[in-house]
Amino acid sequence: MNLKELSLGKSAVITKVGGEGALRQHFLDMGVIPGAEVTVVKYAPMGDPVELQIHGYELTLRLSDAEKIEIAEIQDRKNKHERITKIDSSEHPGLGEDGKYHAKTDGEELPEGTLLTFALVGNQNSGKTTLFNKLTGANQHVGNFPGVTVDRKDGPIINFPGTLVTDLPGIYSMSPYSSEELVSRNFVLSEKPKAIINIVDATNIERNLYLTMQLLEMDVPMVVALNMMDEVRGNHGSIDINRMEALLGVPVVPISAAKNEGVAELIRHAVHIAKYQEKPVKQDFCQKEDHGGAIHRAIHAVESTIEDHAEKAGLPLRFATTKLMEGDGIIAASLNLDDNEKDMIEHAIVQMENESGMDRSAAIADMRYDFIERVCEQSVVKPAESKERIRSEKIDSVLTGKWTAIPFFIIIMAITFLLTFNVIGPFLQDILASGIDMLKEAVEAWMIRAEVNQVIQGLVIDGIFEGVGSVVSFLPIVVTLFFFLSIMEDSGYIARVAFFMDKLLRRIGLSGRSIVPLLIGFGCTVPAVMSTRTLPSRRDRRMTILLTPFMSCTAKVPIYAFFVNAFFPGRGGFIMTGLYILGILVGILVAHVYKNTLFKGEAVPFVMELPNYRMPGAKNVLQLLWEKAKDFLTKAFSIIFLATIVVWFLQSFDTHLNLTADSSKSIMAVFAGVLVPFFKPLGLGDWRVVTSLISGFIAKESVVSTMEILFAGNIATALTTATAATLMVFSLLYTPCVAAVAAIKRELGMKYALCLVLWQCALAWIVAFATRLIVR
Ligand code: GDP
Ligand code: MG
């Protein structure tokens, strides 16, 4: 029997995990291991994926993946270990009186003035962002990890000069499954932080400790921050901290990041272990009793075989051993083993597989979970069913209910868009615009008084203020949209949306999580592209970015409205809806093309945690808004600044580089003239139309304003209904504006951005041409 066949509400114990490679490793890392008990909680409204409960948390899985997992049905869930096997306790390195850290007088203290670097590592939704903000306050630096567009934030701990905490991406394991996992692992291995702060969600302790096990093997001084203790206590659970410290061999500090409890003590411990370089005292998690000692013996055999190689490669020995045994190709390559050694290792592993009856990856995962279960048996008193869990179930009965999920999703998105684009956004936009206007007038008045050169005046007023100003005026919309999105994300709703939209998006080669950027795309491509950062896989991220421009953004609405008014009075709603649908259809078509060419291979498997709903922290949200605003402004004042200067120059000068008032003589008009033949077949071979479209590259709104100026109000004489339709279709599909292209460039690089511009223009031309043939 496999997991797909298990019916709703029933429980089973996993007997075998199929699948292969990285995906299978990911299953194992998420706790889907032989011997684990699962319960089917719910099917998504469209029947796929399925929500499961495993190791006390909620996990989603596609049916096609569930099919690979074999199970045996059981009546009641029970704990795996009937009798407690004791783990040897060991005092953690900084332990002193009453389990508190002690001020050392001897020991190898790092030299005075060494920068104490900390890596903040933990699962997604464990409260990492919250803790990071508490540790560093507002004093942080945001950038990217070198070579990859994964956010990197670092900053010194408040009141502790000479420290630097880096917030690593949320991960479940140290296997190189997602780009985030690889980034985190490489950070610890090559940047060698002085210590690790491992944040653990105490309400979901088993799954979280799985990562802790691997971090301990990395042999870096470490402190465990047990977060969400307020919830554990609130549900009458408790954790014997001293016992857990003794079992894990590192300091454990109970905290509540959201309530700022225990953070000061955490900092003291962290600084202490970093300063005295107190490494974890325990790395040996394999038990002699388990599976007749098969795993234990194999690990130690492999360990002694690779000892010198690991040292040469600069890898922590125990970490290299278990990763090698799991079949990690990257580690295997860097160890540089000769054939004889490879053979010996293979023999040891095969022996282990035969004796334990499990394959290598499963055996290692099983060893870790066994240890974790023993730790928890001895130190954790679990609450029966937490208030938060019950509350989440109630909310979910509506928000992911069979008949209610999609309607509620539409309502929530509609409210978000309404508030962003019609209420709060424009309100803030007006304030900002009048601010910019006042500044502009002041600067203009000053320049006139100071008798600044006319050309410079033109550049500053018509170029910079118009261009950069029009982009900056998007800021309120971007910030407002992110406000709502970050609330949805932090509360846990986005994970649910991904859960019930997965089936639809899979058809075009994406996974459920891509729905959010695509929806934002209907508002504005810039925040849409920025929001793809939350996607777990690089392939999905790239494909999603390249699809967002097909979602017709709000800046195109004025274009449609203008032509509908002039050529199709009374049929506005019909035509506008048609255009939106056309955009989506072309997007779907293009997605199919991408799926079979650029982005071949599997859509990422949809193995995702559904965290309990939580109240988002105000500080987190504000911090995020501030980052996004800063990000956006930096861009506006760099790339867009340059672009506007170029366009202003092309519009204001003729080919002899004289300032010209007659726009038909400007370089732009000449340039547009070159492009006119391309637009002839579309019936748009008028340089004024072409110029307007070019100006639309700066901002889609300016297509209409440019046309109004150039045609001086008699547009009807230049176009017919057929060519107006063609023009609308072309506007719908051609290159995104420069702000969007800049955002895309930041995520994907220049090559992709340029190709996208050309590709969309070509596509727009083709579809527009087809439109012309159809509409007569
Ligand atoms: P990240 O995904 O690891 O960065 O987690 P976040 O910092 O975004 O936190 C996820 C959610 O948990 C947010 O809604 C936080 O407000 C909430 N949260 C974080 N720390 C605590 C805590 O100590 N107690 C409680 N009750 N909630 C917390
Ligand atoms: Mg976060």
Coordinates of N, CA and C in Angstrom, one line a residue, residues 233-356:
R233 N 5.0 27.2 26.6 CA 4.5 27.4 28.0 C 3.0 27.6 28.0
G234 N 2.5 28.4 27.0 CA 1.1 28.7 27.0 C 0.3 27.5 26.8
N235 N 0.8 26.4 26.3 CA 0.1 25.2 26.1 C 0.5 24.1 27.1
H236 N 1.1 24.5 28.2 CA 1.4 23.6 29.3 C 2.4 22.6 28.9
G237 N 3.3 22.9 27.9 CA 4.4 22.1 27.6 C 5.6 22.6 28.4
S238 N 6.6 21.8 28.5 CA 7.8 22.3 29.1 C 9.1 21.6 28.5
I239 N 10.2 22.2 28.6 CA 11.4 21.6 28.2 C 12.5 21.7 29.3
D240 N 13.1 20.6 29.6 CA 14.1 20.6 30.6 C 15.4 21.0 29.9
I241 N 15.7 22.3 30.1 CA 16.8 22.9 29.3 C 18.1 22.3 29.7
N242 N 18.3 22.1 31.0 CA 19.6 21.6 31.4 C 19.8 20.2 30.9
R243 N 18.8 19.4 30.9 CA 18.9 18.0 30.4 C 19.2 18.1 28.9
M244 N 18.5 18.9 28.2 CA 18.7 19.0 26.7 C 20.1 19.4 26.4
E245 N 20.6 20.4 27.2 CA 22.0 20.8 27.0 C 23.0 19.6 27.2
A246 N 22.7 18.8 28.2 CA 23.6 17.7 28.5 C 23.5 16.7 27.4
L247 N 22.3 16.5 26.8 CA 22.2 15.5 25.7 C 22.8 16.0 24.4
L248 N 22.7 17.3 24.2 CA 23.2 17.8 22.9 C 24.6 18.2 23.0
G249 N 25.1 18.6 24.2 CA 26.5 19.0 24.3 C 26.8 20.4 23.8
V250 N 25.7 21.2 23.8 CA 25.9 22.7 23.5 C 25.0 23.5 24.4
P251 N 25.3 24.8 24.6 CA 24.4 25.6 25.4 C 23.0 25.7 24.7
V252 N 21.9 25.6 25.4 CA 20.6 25.8 24.9 C 20.0 26.9 25.7
V253 N 19.4 27.9 25.0 CA 18.8 29.0 25.6 C 17.4 29.2 25.2
P254 N 16.4 29.1 26.2 CA 15.0 29.3 25.8 C 14.8 30.7 25.5
I255 N 14.1 31.0 24.4 CA 13.8 32.5 24.1 C 12.4 32.6 23.5
S256 N 12.0 33.8 23.5 CA 10.8 34.1 22.6 C 11.2 35.4 21.9
A257 N 11.6 35.2 20.6 CA 12.1 36.3 19.9 C 11.0 37.4 19.7
A258 N 9.8 37.0 19.6 CA 8.7 38.0 19.4 C 8.5 38.8 20.6
K259 N 8.7 38.2 21.8 CA 8.4 38.9 23.1 C 9.7 39.4 23.7
N260 N 10.8 39.2 23.0 CA 12.1 39.7 23.4 C 12.5 39.1 24.8
E261 N 12.2 37.8 25.0 CA 12.6 37.1 26.2 C 13.8 36.2 26.0
G262 N 14.7 36.3 26.8 CA 15.9 35.4 26.7 C 16.9 35.8 25.7
V263 N 16.7 36.9 25.0 CA 17.6 37.3 23.9 C 18.9 37.7 24.5
A264 N 18.9 38.5 25.6 CA 20.1 39.0 26.2 C 21.0 37.8 26.7
E265 N 20.3 36.8 27.2 CA 21.1 35.6 27.7 C 21.7 34.9 26.5
L266 N 20.9 34.8 25.4 CA 21.4 34.2 24.2 C 22.6 34.9 23.7
I267 N 22.6 36.2 23.7 CA 23.8 36.9 23.2 C 25.0 36.6 24.1
R268 N 24.8 36.6 25.4 CA 25.9 36.4 26.3 C 26.5 35.0 26.0
H269 N 25.7 34.0 25.8 CA 26.2 32.7 25.5 C 26.9 32.7 24.2
A270 N 26.3 33.3 23.2 CA 26.9 33.3 21.9 C 28.3 33.9 21.8
V271 N 28.3 35.1 22.5 CA 29.6 35.8 22.5 C 30.6 35.0 23.2
H272 N 30.2 34.4 24.3 CA 31.1 33.6 25.1 C 31.7 32.4 24.3
I273 N 30.9 31.6 23.7 CA 31.4 30.4 23.0 C 32.2 30.8 21.8
A274 N 31.9 31.9 21.2 CA 32.7 32.4 20.1 C 34.0 32.8 20.5
K275 N 34.1 33.6 21.6 CA 35.3 34.2 22.1 C 36.3 33.1 22.5
Y276 N 35.7 32.1 23.2 CA 36.6 31.0 23.7 C 36.6 29.8 22.8
Q277 N 36.0 29.9 21.6 CA 36.0 28.9 20.6 C 35.6 27.5 21.2
E278 N 34.5 27.5 21.9 CA 34.1 26.3 22.6 C 33.2 25.5 21.6
K279 N 33.8 24.4 21.1 CA 33.1 23.6 20.1 C 32.1 22.6 20.7
P280 N 31.2 22.1 20.0 CA 30.2 21.2 20.5 C 31.0 20.0 21.1
V281 N 30.6 19.4 22.2 CA 31.4 18.3 22.7 C 30.9 16.9 22.2
K282 N 29.8 16.9 21.5 CA 29.2 15.7 21.0 C 28.9 15.7 19.5
Q283 N 29.4 14.7 18.8 CA 29.1 14.5 17.4 C 28.7 13.1 17.1
D284 N 28.8 12.3 18.1 CA 28.6 10.9 17.8 C 27.1 10.5 18.2
F285 N 26.3 10.6 17.2 CA 24.9 10.4 17.5 C 24.4 9.0 17.2
C286 N 25.3 8.1 16.6 CA 24.9 6.8 16.3 C 24.9 5.9 17.6
Q287 N 23.9 5.1 17.7 CA 23.8 4.3 18.9 C 24.3 2.8 18.6
K288 N 25.0 2.3 19.5 CA 25.5 0.9 19.3 C 24.3 -0.1 19.2
E289 N 23.2 0.2 19.9 CA 22.1 -0.7 20.0 C 21.3 -0.7 18.7
D290 N 21.2 0.4 17.9 CA 20.3 0.5 16.8 C 20.7 -0.4 15.6
H291 N 19.7 -1.1 15.1 CA 19.9 -2.0 13.9 C 21.2 -2.9 14.1
G292 N 21.3 -3.4 15.3 CA 22.5 -4.2 15.6 C 23.8 -3.5 15.4
G293 N 23.8 -2.2 15.5 CA 25.0 -1.4 15.4 C 25.5 -1.2 14.0
A294 N 24.7 -1.6 13.0 CA 25.2 -1.5 11.6 C 25.6 -0.1 11.2
I295 N 24.8 0.8 11.6 CA 25.0 2.2 11.1 C 26.2 2.8 11.9
H296 N 26.3 2.5 13.2 CA 27.4 2.9 14.0 C 28.7 2.5 13.5
R297 N 28.8 1.2 13.1 CA 30.1 0.6 12.7 C 30.4 1.2 11.3
A298 N 29.5 1.4 10.4 CA 29.8 1.9 9.1 C 30.3 3.3 9.2
I299 N 29.6 4.1 10.0 CA 30.0 5.5 10.1 C 31.5 5.6 10.6
H300 N 31.8 4.8 11.6 CA 33.2 4.9 12.2 C 34.2 4.3 11.2
A301 N 33.8 3.3 10.4 CA 34.7 2.8 9.4 C 35.0 3.9 8.3
V302 N 34.0 4.5 7.9 CA 34.2 5.5 6.8 C 35.0 6.7 7.4
E303 N 34.6 7.0 8.6 CA 35.3 8.2 9.2 C 36.8 8.0 9.3
S304 N 37.2 6.8 9.6 CA 38.7 6.5 9.7 C 39.3 6.5 8.3
T305 N 38.5 6.1 7.3 CA 39.1 6.0 6.0 C 39.3 7.4 5.4
I306 N 38.5 8.3 5.7 CA 38.6 9.6 5.0 C 39.3 10.7 5.9
E307 N 39.7 10.3 7.1 CA 40.2 11.3 8.0 C 41.2 12.3 7.4
D308 N 42.2 11.7 6.8 CA 43.3 12.6 6.2 C 42.7 13.5 5.1
H309 N 41.9 12.9 4.3 CA 41.3 13.6 3.1 C 40.5 14.8 3.6
A310 N 39.7 14.5 4.6 CA 38.8 15.6 5.1 C 39.6 16.8 5.6
E311 N 40.7 16.4 6.3 CA 41.6 17.4 6.9 C 42.2 18.3 5.7
K312 N 42.7 17.6 4.7 CA 43.3 18.3 3.5 C 42.2 19.2 2.9
A313 N 41.0 18.7 2.7 CA 40.0 19.5 2.1 C 39.4 20.6 3.0
G314 N 39.8 20.6 4.2 CA 39.3 21.6 5.2 C 37.9 21.3 5.5
L315 N 37.4 20.1 5.5 CA 36.0 19.8 5.9 C 36.0 19.2 7.3
P316 N 34.9 19.5 8.0 CA 34.7 18.9 9.3 C 34.5 17.4 9.1
L317 N 35.3 16.6 9.8 CA 35.3 15.1 9.6 C 34.0 14.4 9.6
R318 N 33.3 14.6 10.8 CA 32.0 13.9 10.9 C 31.0 14.3 9.9
F319 N 31.0 15.6 9.6 CA 30.1 16.1 8.6 C 30.4 15.5 7.2
A320 N 31.6 15.5 6.8 CA 32.0 14.9 5.6 C 31.6 13.4 5.5
T321 N 31.8 12.7 6.6 CA 31.5 11.3 6.7 C 30.0 11.1 6.4
T322 N 29.1 11.7 7.1 CA 27.7 11.4 7.0 C 27.2 11.9 5.6
K323 N 27.7 13.0 5.1 CA 27.3 13.5 3.8 C 27.8 12.5 2.7
L324 N 29.0 12.1 2.8 CA 29.5 11.1 1.9 C 28.7 9.9 1.9
M325 N 28.3 9.4 3.1 CA 27.5 8.2 3.1 C 26.1 8.4 2.6
E326 N 25.6 9.6 2.7 CA 24.2 9.9 2.1 C 24.3 10.0 0.6
G327 N 25.5 10.1 0.0 CA 25.7 10.1 -1.4 C 25.8 11.5 -2.0
D328 N 26.4 12.4 -1.2 CA 26.5 13.8 -1.5 C 27.7 13.9 -2.5
G329 N 27.4 14.2 -3.8 CA 28.4 14.3 -4.8 C 29.5 15.4 -4.6
I330 N 29.0 16.5 -4.1 CA 29.9 17.6 -4.0 C 31.0 17.3 -2.9
I331 N 30.6 16.7 -1.8 CA 31.5 16.4 -0.8 C 32.5 15.3 -1.3
A332 N 31.9 14.3 -2.0 CA 32.7 13.2 -2.5 C 33.8 13.7 -3.4
A333 N 33.4 14.7 -4.3 CA 34.4 15.2 -5.2 C 35.5 16.0 -4.4
S334 N 35.1 16.8 -3.4 CA 36.2 17.6 -2.8 C 37.1 16.7 -1.9
L335 N 36.6 15.5 -1.5 CA 37.5 14.7 -0.7 C 38.6 14.0 -1.4
N336 N 38.5 13.9 -2.8 CA 39.6 13.4 -3.6 C 40.1 12.0 -3.2
L337 N 39.2 11.1 -3.1 CA 39.5 9.8 -2.7 C 40.1 8.9 -3.8
D338 N 41.0 8.0 -3.5 CA 41.4 7.1 -4.6 C 40.5 5.9 -4.7
D339 N 40.7 5.1 -5.8 CA 39.7 4.1 -6.1 C 39.6 3.0 -5.0
N340 N 40.8 2.7 -4.4 CA 40.8 1.8 -3.4 C 40.0 2.2 -2.2
E341 N 40.2 3.5 -1.8 CA 39.4 4.0 -0.7 C 37.9 4.0 -1.0
K342 N 37.6 4.4 -2.2 CA 36.2 4.5 -2.6 C 35.6 3.1 -2.5
D343 N 36.4 2.0 -2.9 CA 35.9 0.7 -2.7 C 35.6 0.3 -1.3
M344 N 36.6 0.7 -0.4 CA 36.4 0.3 1.0 C 35.2 1.0 1.6
I345 N 35.0 2.2 1.2 CA 33.8 2.9 1.7 C 32.5 2.3 1.2
E346 N 32.5 2.0 -0.1 CA 31.3 1.4 -0.7 C 31.0 0.1 0.0
H347 N 32.1 -0.7 0.3 CA 31.8 -2.0 1.0 C 31.2 -1.8 2.4
A348 N 31.7 -0.8 3.1 CA 31.2 -0.5 4.4 C 29.8 -0.1 4.3
I349 N 29.4 0.7 3.3 CA 28.1 1.2 3.2 C 27.1 0.1 2.8
V350 N 27.6 -0.7 1.9 CA 26.7 -1.8 1.4 C 26.4 -2.8 2.6
Q351 N 27.5 -3.0 3.4 CA 27.3 -3.9 4.5 C 26.3 -3.3 5.5
M352 N 26.3 -2.0 5.7 CA 25.4 -1.3 6.5 C 24.0 -1.5 6.0
E353 N 23.8 -1.3 4.6 CA 22.5 -1.4 4.0 C 21.9 -2.8 4.2
N354 N 22.8 -3.8 4.0 CA 22.3 -5.2 4.2 C 21.9 -5.5 5.6
E355 N 22.7 -5.0 6.6 CA 22.5 -5.4 7.9 C 21.3 -4.6 8.5
S356 N 21.1 -3.4 8.1 CA 20.0 -2.6 8.7 C 18.7 -2.7 7.9

